[in-house]
mmCIF file of C-alpha atoms and ligand atoms in Angstrom:
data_model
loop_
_atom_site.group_PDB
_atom_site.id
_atom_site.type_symbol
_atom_site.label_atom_id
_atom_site.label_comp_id
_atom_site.label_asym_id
_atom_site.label_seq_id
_atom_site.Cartn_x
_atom_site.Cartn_y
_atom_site.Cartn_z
ATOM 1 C CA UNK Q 1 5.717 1.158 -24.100
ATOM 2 C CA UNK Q 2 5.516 1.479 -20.456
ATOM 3 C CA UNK Q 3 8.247 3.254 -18.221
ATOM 4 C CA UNK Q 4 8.660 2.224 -15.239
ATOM 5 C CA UNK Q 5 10.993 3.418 -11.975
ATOM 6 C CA UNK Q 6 12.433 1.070 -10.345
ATOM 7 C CA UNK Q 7 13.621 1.722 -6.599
ATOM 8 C CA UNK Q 8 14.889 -1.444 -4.875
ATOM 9 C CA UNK Q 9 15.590 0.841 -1.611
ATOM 10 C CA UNK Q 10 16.849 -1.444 1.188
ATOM 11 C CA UNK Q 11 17.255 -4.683 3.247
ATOM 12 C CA UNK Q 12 14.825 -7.405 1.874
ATOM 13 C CA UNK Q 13 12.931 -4.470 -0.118
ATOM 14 C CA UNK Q 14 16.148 -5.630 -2.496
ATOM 15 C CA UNK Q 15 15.397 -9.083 -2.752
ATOM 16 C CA UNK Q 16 11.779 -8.723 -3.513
ATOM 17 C CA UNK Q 17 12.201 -6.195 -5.652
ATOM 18 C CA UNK Q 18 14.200 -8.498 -7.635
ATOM 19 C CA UNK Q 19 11.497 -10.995 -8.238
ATOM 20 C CA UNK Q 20 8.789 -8.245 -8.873
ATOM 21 C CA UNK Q 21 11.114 -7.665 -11.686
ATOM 22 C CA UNK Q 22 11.218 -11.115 -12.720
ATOM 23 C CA UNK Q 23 7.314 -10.848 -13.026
ATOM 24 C CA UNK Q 24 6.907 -7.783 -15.100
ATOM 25 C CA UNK Q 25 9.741 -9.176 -17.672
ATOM 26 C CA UNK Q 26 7.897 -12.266 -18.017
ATOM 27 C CA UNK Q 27 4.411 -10.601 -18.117
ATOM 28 C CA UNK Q 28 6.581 -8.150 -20.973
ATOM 29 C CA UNK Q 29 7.704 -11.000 -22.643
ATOM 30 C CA UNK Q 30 4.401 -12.466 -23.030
ATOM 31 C CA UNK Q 31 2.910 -9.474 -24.124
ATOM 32 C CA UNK Q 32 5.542 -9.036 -26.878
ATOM 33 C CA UNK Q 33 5.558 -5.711 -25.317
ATOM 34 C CA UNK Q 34 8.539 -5.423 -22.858
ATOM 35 C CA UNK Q 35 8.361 -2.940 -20.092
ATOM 36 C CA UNK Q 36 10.834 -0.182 -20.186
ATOM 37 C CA UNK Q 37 12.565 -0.449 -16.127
ATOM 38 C CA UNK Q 38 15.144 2.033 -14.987
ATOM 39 C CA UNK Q 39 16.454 1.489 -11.657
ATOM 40 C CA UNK Q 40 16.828 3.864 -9.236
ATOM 41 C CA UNK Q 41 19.471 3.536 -6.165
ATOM 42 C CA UNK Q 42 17.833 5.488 -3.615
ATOM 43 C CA UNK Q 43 18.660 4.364 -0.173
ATOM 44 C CA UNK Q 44 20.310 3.823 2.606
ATOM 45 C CA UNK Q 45 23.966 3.047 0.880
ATOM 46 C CA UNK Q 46 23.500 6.211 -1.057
ATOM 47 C CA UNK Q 47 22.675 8.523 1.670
ATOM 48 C CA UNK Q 48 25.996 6.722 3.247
ATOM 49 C CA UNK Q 49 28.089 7.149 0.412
ATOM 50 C CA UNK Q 50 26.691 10.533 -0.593
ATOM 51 C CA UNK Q 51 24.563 11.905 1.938
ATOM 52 C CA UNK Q 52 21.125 12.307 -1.206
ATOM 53 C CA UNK Q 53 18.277 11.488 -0.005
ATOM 54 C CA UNK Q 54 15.715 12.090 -2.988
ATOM 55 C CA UNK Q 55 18.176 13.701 -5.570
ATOM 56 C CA UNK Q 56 16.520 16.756 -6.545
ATOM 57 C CA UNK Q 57 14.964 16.828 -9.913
ATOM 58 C CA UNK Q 58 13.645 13.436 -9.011
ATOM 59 C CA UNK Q 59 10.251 14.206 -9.109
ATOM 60 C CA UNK Q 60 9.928 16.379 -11.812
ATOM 61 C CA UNK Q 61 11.490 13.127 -13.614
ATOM 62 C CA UNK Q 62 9.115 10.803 -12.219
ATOM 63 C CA UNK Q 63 6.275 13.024 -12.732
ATOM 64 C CA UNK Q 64 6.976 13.653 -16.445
ATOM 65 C CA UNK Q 65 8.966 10.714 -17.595
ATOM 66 C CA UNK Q 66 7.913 7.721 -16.101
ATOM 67 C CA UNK Q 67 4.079 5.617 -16.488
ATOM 68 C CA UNK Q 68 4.582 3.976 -12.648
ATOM 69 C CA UNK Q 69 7.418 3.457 -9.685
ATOM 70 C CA UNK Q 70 7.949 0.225 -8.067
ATOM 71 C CA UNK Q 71 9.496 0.733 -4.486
ATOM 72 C CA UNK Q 72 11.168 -2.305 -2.233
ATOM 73 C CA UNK Q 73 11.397 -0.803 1.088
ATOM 74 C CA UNK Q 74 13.298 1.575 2.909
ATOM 75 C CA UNK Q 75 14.781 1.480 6.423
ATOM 76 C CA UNK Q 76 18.465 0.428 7.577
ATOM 77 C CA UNK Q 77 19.778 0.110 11.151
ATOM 78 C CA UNK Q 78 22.637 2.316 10.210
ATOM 79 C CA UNK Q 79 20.745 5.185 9.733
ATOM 80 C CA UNK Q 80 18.531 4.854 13.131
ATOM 81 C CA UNK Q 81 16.569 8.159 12.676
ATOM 82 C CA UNK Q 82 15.630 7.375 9.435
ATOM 83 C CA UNK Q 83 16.299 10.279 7.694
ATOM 84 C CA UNK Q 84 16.716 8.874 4.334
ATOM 85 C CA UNK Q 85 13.708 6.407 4.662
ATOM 86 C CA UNK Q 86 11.250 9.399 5.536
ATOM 87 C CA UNK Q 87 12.597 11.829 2.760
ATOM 88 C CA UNK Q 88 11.957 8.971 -0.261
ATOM 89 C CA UNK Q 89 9.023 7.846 1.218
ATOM 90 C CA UNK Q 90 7.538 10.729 2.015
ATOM 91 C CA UNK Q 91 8.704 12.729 -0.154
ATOM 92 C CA UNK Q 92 6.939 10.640 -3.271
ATOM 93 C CA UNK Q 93 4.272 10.152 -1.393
ATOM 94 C CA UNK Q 94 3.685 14.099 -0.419
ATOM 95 C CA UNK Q 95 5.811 15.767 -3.218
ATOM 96 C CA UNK Q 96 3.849 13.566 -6.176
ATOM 97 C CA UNK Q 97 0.684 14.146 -4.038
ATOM 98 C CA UNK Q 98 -0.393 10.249 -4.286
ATOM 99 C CA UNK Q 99 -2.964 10.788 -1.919
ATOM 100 C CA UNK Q 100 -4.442 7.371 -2.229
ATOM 101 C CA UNK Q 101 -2.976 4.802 -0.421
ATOM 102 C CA UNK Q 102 -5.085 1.589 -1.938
ATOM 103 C CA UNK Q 103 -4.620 -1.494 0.296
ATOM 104 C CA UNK Q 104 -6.289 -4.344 -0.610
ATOM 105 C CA UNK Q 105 -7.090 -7.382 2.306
ATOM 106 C CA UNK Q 106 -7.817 -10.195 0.016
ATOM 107 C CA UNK Q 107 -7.551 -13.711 1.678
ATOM 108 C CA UNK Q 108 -6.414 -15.503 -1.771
ATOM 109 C CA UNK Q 109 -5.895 -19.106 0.223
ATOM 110 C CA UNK Q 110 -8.110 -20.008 3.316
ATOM 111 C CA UNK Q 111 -5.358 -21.733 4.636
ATOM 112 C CA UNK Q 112 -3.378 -18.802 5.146
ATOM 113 C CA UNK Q 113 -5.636 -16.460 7.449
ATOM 114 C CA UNK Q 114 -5.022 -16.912 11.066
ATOM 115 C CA UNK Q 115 -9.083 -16.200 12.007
ATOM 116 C CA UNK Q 116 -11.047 -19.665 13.180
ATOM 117 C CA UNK Q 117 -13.361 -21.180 10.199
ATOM 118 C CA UNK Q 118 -12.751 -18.118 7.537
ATOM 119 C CA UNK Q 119 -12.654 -18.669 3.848
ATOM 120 C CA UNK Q 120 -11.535 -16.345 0.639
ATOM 121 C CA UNK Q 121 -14.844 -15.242 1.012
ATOM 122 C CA UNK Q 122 -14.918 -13.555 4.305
ATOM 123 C CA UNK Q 123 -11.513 -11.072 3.545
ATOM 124 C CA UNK Q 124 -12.276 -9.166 1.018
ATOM 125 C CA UNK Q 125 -11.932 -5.898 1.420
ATOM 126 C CA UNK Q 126 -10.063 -2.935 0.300
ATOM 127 C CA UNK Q 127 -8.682 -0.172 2.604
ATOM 128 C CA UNK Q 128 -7.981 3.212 1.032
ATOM 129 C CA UNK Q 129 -6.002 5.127 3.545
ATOM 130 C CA UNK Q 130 -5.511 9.221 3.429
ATOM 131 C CA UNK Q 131 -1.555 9.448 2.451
ATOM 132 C CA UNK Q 132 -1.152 12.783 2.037
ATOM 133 C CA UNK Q 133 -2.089 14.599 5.369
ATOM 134 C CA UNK Q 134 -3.451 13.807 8.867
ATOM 135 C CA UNK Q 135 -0.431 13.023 11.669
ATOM 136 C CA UNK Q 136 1.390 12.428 8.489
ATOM 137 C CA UNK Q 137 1.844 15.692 7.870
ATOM 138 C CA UNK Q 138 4.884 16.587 9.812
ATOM 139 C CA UNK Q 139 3.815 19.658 11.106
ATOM 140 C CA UNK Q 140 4.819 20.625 14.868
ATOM 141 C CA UNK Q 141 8.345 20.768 17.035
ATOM 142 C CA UNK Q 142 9.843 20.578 20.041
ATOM 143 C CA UNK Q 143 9.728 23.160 23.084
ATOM 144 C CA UNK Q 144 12.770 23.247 25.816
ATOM 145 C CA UNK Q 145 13.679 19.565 24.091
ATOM 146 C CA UNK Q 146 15.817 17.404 26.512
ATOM 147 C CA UNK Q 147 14.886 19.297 29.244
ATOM 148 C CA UNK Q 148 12.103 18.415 31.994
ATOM 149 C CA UNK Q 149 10.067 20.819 30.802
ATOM 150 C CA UNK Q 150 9.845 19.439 27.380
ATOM 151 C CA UNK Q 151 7.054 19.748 25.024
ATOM 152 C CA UNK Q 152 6.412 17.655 21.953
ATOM 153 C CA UNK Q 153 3.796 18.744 19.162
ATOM 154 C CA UNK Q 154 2.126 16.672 16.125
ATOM 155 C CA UNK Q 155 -0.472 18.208 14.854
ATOM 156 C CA UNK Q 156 -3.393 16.242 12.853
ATOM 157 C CA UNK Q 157 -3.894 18.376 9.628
ATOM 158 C CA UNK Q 158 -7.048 17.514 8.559
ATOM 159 C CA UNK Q 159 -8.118 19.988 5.438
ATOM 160 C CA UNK Q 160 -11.987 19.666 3.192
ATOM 161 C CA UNK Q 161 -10.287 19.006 -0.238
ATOM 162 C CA UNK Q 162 -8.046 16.148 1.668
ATOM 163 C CA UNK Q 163 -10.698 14.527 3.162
ATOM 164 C CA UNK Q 164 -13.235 14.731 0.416
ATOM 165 C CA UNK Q 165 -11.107 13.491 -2.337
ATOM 166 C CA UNK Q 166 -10.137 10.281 -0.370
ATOM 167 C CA UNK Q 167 -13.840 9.859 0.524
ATOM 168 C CA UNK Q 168 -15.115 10.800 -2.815
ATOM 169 C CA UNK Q 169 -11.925 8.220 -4.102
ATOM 170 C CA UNK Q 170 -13.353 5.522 -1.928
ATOM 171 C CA UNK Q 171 -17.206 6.019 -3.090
ATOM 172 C CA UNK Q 172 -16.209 5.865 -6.930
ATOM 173 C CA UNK Q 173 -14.496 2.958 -6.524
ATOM 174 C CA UNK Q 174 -16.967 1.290 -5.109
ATOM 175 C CA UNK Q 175 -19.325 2.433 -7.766
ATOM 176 C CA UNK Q 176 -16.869 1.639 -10.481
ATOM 177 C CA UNK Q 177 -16.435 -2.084 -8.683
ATOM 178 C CA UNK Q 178 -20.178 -3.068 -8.401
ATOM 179 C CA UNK Q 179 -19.250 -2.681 -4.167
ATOM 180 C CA UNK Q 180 -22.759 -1.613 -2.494
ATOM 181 C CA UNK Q 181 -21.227 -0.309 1.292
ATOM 182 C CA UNK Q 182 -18.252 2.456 1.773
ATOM 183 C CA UNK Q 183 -17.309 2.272 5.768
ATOM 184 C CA UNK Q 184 -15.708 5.222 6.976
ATOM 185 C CA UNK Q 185 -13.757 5.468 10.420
ATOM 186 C CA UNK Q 186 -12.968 7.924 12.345
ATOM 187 C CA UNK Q 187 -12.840 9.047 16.068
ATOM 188 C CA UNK Q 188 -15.409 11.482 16.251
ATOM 189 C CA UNK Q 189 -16.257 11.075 19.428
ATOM 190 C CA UNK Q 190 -12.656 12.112 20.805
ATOM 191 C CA UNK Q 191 -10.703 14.028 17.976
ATOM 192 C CA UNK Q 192 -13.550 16.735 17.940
ATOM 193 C CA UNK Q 193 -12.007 19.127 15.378
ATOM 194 C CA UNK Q 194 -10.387 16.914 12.867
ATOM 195 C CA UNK Q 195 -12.726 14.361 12.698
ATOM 196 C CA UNK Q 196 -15.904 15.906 12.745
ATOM 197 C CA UNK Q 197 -14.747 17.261 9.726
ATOM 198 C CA UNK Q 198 -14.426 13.642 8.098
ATOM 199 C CA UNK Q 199 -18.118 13.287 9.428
ATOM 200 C CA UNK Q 200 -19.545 16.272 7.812
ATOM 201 C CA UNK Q 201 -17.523 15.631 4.264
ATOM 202 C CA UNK Q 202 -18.333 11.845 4.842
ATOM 203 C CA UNK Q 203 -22.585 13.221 4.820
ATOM 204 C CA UNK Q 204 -21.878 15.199 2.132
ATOM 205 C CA UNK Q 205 -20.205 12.764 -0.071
ATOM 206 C CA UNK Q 206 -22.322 9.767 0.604
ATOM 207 C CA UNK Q 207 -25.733 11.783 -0.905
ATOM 208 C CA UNK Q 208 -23.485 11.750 -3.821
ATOM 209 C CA UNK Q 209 -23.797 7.924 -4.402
ATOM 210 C CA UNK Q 210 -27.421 6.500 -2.862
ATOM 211 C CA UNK Q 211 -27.080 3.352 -4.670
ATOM 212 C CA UNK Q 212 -24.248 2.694 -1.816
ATOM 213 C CA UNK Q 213 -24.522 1.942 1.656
ATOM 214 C CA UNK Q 214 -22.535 4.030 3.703
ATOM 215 C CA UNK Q 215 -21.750 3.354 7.274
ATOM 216 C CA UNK Q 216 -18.995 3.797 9.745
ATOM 217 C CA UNK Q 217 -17.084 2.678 12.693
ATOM 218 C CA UNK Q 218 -15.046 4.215 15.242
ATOM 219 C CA UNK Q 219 -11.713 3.549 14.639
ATOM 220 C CA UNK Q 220 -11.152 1.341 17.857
ATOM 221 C CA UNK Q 221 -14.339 -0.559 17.147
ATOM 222 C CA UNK Q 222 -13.430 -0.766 13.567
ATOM 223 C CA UNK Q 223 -10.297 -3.371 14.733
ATOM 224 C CA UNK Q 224 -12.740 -5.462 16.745
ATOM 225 C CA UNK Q 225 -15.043 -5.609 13.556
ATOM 226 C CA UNK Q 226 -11.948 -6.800 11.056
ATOM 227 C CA UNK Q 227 -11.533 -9.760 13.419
ATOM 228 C CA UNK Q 228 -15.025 -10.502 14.597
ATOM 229 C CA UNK Q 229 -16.647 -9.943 11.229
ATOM 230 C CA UNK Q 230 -14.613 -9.046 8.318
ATOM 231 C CA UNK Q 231 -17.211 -10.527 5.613
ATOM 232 C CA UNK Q 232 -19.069 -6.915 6.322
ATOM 233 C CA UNK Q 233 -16.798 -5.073 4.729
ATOM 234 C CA UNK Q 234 -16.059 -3.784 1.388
ATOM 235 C CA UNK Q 235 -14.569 -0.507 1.017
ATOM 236 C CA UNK Q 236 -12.822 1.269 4.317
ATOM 237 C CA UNK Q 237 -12.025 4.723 4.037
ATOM 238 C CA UNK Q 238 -9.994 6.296 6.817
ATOM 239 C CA UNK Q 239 -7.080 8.869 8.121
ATOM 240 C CA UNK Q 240 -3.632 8.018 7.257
ATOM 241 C CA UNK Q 241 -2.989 7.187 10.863
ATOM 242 C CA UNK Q 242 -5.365 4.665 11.548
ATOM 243 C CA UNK Q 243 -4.873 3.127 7.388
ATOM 244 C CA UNK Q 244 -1.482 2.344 9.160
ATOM 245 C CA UNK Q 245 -2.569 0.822 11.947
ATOM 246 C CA UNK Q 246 -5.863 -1.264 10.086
ATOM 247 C CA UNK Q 247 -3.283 -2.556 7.025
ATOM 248 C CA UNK Q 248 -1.107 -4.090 9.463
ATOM 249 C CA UNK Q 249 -3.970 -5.986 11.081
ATOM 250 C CA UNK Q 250 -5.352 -6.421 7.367
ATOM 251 C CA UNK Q 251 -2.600 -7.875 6.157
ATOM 252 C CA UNK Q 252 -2.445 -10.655 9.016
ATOM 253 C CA UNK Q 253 -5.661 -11.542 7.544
ATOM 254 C CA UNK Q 254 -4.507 -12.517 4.621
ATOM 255 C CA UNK Q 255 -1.485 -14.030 5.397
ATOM 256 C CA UNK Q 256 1.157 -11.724 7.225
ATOM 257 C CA UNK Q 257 3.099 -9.422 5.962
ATOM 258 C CA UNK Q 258 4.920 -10.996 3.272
ATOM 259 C CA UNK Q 259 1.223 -10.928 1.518
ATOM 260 C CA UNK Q 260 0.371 -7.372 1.691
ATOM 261 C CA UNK Q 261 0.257 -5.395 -1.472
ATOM 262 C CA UNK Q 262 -0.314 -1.430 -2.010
ATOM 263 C CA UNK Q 263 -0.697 1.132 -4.318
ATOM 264 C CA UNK Q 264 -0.058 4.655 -3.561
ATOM 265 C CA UNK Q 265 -2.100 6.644 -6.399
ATOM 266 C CA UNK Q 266 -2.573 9.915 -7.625
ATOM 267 C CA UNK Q 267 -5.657 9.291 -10.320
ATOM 268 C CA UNK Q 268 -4.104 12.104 -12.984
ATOM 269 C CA UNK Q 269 -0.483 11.316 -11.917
ATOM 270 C CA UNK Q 270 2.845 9.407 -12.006
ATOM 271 C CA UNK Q 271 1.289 6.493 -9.076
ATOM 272 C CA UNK Q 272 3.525 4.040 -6.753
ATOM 273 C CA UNK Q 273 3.433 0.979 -5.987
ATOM 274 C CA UNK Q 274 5.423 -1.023 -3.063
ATOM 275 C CA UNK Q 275 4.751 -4.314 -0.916
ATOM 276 C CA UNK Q 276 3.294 -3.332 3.247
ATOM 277 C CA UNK Q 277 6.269 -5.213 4.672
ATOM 278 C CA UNK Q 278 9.348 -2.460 5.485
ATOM 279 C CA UNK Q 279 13.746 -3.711 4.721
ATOM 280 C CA UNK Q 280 13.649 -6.302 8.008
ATOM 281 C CA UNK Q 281 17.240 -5.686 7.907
ATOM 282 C CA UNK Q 282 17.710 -8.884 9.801
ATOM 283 C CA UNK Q 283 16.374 -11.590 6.491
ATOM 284 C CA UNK Q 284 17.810 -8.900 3.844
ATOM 285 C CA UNK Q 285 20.225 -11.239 1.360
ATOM 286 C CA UNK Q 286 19.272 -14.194 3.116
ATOM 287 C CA UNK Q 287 16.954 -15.645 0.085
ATOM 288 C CA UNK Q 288 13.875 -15.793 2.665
ATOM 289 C CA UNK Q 289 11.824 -13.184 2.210
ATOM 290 C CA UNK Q 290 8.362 -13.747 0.586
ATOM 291 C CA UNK Q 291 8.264 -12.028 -2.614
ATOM 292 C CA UNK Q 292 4.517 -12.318 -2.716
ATOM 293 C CA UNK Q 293 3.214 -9.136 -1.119
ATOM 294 C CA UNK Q 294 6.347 -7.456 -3.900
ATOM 295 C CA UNK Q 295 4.899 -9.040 -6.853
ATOM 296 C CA UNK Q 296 0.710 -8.685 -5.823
ATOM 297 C CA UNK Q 297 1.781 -5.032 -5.878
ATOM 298 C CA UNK Q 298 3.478 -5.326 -9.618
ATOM 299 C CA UNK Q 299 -0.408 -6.922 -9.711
ATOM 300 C CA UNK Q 300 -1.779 -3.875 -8.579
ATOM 301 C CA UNK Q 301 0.233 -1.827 -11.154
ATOM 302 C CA UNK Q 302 -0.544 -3.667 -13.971
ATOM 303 C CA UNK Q 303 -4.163 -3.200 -13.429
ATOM 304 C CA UNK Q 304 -3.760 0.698 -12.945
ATOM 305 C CA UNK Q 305 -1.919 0.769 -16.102
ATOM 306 C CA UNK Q 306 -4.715 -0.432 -17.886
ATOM 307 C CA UNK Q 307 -3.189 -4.185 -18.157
ATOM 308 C CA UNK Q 308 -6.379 -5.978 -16.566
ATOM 309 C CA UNK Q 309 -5.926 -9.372 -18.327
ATOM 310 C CA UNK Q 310 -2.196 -9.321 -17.254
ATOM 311 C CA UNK Q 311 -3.000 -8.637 -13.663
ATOM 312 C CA UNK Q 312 -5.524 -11.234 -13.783
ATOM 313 C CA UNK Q 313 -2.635 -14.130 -14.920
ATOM 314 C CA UNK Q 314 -0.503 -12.439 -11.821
ATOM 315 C CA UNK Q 315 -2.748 -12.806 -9.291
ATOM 316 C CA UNK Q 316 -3.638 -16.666 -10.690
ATOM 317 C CA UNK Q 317 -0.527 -17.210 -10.657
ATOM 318 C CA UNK Q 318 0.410 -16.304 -7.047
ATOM 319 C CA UNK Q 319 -2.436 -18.251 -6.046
ATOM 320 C CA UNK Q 320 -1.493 -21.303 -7.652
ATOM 321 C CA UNK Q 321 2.102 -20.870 -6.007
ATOM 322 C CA UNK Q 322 0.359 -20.805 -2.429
ATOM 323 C CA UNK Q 323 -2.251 -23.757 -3.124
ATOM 324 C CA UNK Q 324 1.094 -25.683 -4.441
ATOM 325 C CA UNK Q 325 3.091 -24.560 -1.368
ATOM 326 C CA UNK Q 326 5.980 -22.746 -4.122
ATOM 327 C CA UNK Q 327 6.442 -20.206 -1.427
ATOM 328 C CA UNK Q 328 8.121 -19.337 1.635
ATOM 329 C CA UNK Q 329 7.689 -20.546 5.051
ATOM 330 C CA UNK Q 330 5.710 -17.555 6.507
ATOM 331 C CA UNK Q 331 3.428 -18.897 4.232
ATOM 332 C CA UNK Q 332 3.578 -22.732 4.686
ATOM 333 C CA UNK Q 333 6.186 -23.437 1.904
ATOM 334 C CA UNK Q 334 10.139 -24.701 1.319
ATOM 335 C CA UNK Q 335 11.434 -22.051 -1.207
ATOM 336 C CA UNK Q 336 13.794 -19.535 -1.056
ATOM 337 C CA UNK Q 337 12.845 -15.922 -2.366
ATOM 338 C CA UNK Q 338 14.147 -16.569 -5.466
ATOM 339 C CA UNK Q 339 12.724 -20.261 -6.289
ATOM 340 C CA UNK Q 340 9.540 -18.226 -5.372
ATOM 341 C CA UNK Q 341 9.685 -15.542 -8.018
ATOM 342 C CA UNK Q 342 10.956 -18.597 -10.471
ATOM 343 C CA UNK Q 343 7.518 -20.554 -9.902
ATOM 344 C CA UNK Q 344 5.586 -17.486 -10.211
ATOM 345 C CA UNK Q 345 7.003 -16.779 -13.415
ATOM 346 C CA UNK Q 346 6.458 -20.066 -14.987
ATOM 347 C CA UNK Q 347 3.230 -20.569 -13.171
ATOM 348 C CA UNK Q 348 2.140 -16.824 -15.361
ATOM 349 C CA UNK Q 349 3.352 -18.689 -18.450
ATOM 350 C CA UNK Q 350 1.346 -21.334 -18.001
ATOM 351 C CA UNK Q 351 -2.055 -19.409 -16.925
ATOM 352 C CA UNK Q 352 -1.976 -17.031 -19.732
ATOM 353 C CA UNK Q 353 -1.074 -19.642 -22.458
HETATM 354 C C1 LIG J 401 3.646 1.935 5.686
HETATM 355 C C2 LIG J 401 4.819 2.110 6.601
HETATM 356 C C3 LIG J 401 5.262 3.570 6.628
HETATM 357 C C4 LIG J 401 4.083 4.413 7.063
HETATM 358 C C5 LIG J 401 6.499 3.817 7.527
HETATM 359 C C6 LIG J 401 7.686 3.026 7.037
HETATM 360 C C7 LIG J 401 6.849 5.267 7.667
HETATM 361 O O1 LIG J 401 4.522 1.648 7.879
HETATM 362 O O2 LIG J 401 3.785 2.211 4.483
HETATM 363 O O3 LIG J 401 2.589 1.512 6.147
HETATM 364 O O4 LIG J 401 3.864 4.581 8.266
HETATM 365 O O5 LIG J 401 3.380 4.912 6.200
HETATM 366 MN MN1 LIG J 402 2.578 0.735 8.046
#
């Protein structure tokens, strides 16, 4: 039996959570093995109502009580510093150390990509982004704030066991995929601290695997690339920052941001799993948002529980729904949010029967 924490969190991250639920009952079902879902009401309301964030306690539970989370979204225009958002998301992220953040770009209809002549085969690609560190780390402050004289600090923590366990995470799953090329980016030539260090680790780690190609792009040139040429890539490895920046562009590539899926991982631990897309407080109860990007990440869970087959009839299944048009008009379709998850549901029936 599987346990599994369920955060809905805010805005639309509600109503896709809803029909990511939908899927993993019916996947249960089929498997005559039902998952075990507690929901969790982490977000903005709460914070309102009772000014927790991420209760404490709350991670000790996840880490020893629970097999995967599922997260919505977080983000609410009536807490506008986002207080709440940044203490649940980061604080799973950082405090359960799930310093993988897996992003897949995988075109699953041609139809859908906005780039001139490109098929399923061209976007491809997975992007595992640093999560745990880098800008991320929220390390700096403010000097004489509000005053002319103001100075503003980030620093970019950049440490050798961060950056070689992404890079080493990248390299085995490439070798554990039957991938042949690993691209790193960085911005070597201008961050020349925190990123030569990604270029010496990325040296280091590479000799570890000679049966893969190992290349790399600046970051900048890296975007170009995506567009240009995005059948070169494979595996991208990269800084938390710039992960942010790429997945957005990713996910246009396959689709928008209703069709982005991720998976933030910690290989030993307690891993989580959430759509790209944040609340858009502006569709949230409106029955429009696309579900899709919610329920490829149940996809991704599945398969990092061990469920491969299961995963398989997910992903079928949302690809059926987009080559039949059961989706949502970002994506060329009539349905509602809802009437989405409903088609997926029955379209899983039907693929693993
Ligand atoms: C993402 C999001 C978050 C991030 C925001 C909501 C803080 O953009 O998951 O990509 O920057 O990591
Ligand atoms: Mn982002």
């Amino acid at each position: 039996m599987k346990r599994i924490a369920i955060i809905p969190g805010d805005g639309i991250g509600i109503d896709v959570t809803r029909e990511a639920v939908k899927v993993l009952r019916t996947v249960g079902e089929i498997l005559g093995r039902p998952f075990e879902l507690l929901e969790f009401d982490y977000g903005a309301d709460k914070y309102l109502r009772e000014g927790i964030t991420l209760p404490a306690g709350a991670l000790d539970a996840f880490r020893n009580e629970f097999d995967a989370i599922f997260l919505g979204a977080l983000g609410d225009p009536r807490v506008p510093d986002m207080k709440h958002a940044s203490d649940i998301l980061f604080g799973l992220r950082f405090g359960l150390d799930l310093y993988v953040n897996h992003r897949p770009v995988k075109l699953l209809d041609a139809a859908l990509t906005p780039l001139k002549d490109r098929t399923e085969a061209d976007v491809n690609f997975v992007i595992f982004r640093e999560n745990t560190e880098g800008l991320y780390s929220g390390v700096g402050g403010f000097f004489k704030k509000d005053s002319p004289d103001e100075v503003a600090t980030q620093l970019d923590i950049n440490t050798r066991k961060g950056v070689e366990r992404i890079i080493e995470y990248a390299f085995q799953y490439a070798a554990g995929h039957g991938l042949t090329r690993v691209t790193m980016s960085d911005k070597s030539n201008a961050l020349r601290y925190g990123h030569d260090l990604w270029q010496r680790v990325f040296q280091v780690v590479r000799a570890r695997y000679p049966q893969i190609e190992a290349n790399h792009w600046y970051i900048d040139a890296l975007t170009m690339q995506m567009v240009k040429n995005p059948g070169q890539f494979q595996v991208i490895v990269t800084c938390n920052m710039f992960g942010d920046i790429i997945t957005d562009l990713g996910a246009q590539l396959q689709g928008g941001m209703g069709m982005a899926a991720s998976g933030n991982i910690h290989p030993q631990g307690t891993s989580m799993f959430e759509p790209v897309h944040g609340s858009a407080p502006k569709y949230a109860g409106k029955n429009v948002a696309n579900p899709l990007g919610a329920i490829l990440a149940v996809q991704m869970m599945l398969e990092h529980l061990g469920l491969a087959e299961p995963a398989r009839w997910v992903e079928e299944a949302v690809v059926q729904a987009i080559r039949q048009k059961k989706t949502t008009r970002d994506v060329g379709g009539t349905l509602g949010t809802r009437q989405v998850g409903d088609a997926v549901c029955e379209l899983i029936y039907s693929v693993a029967s």
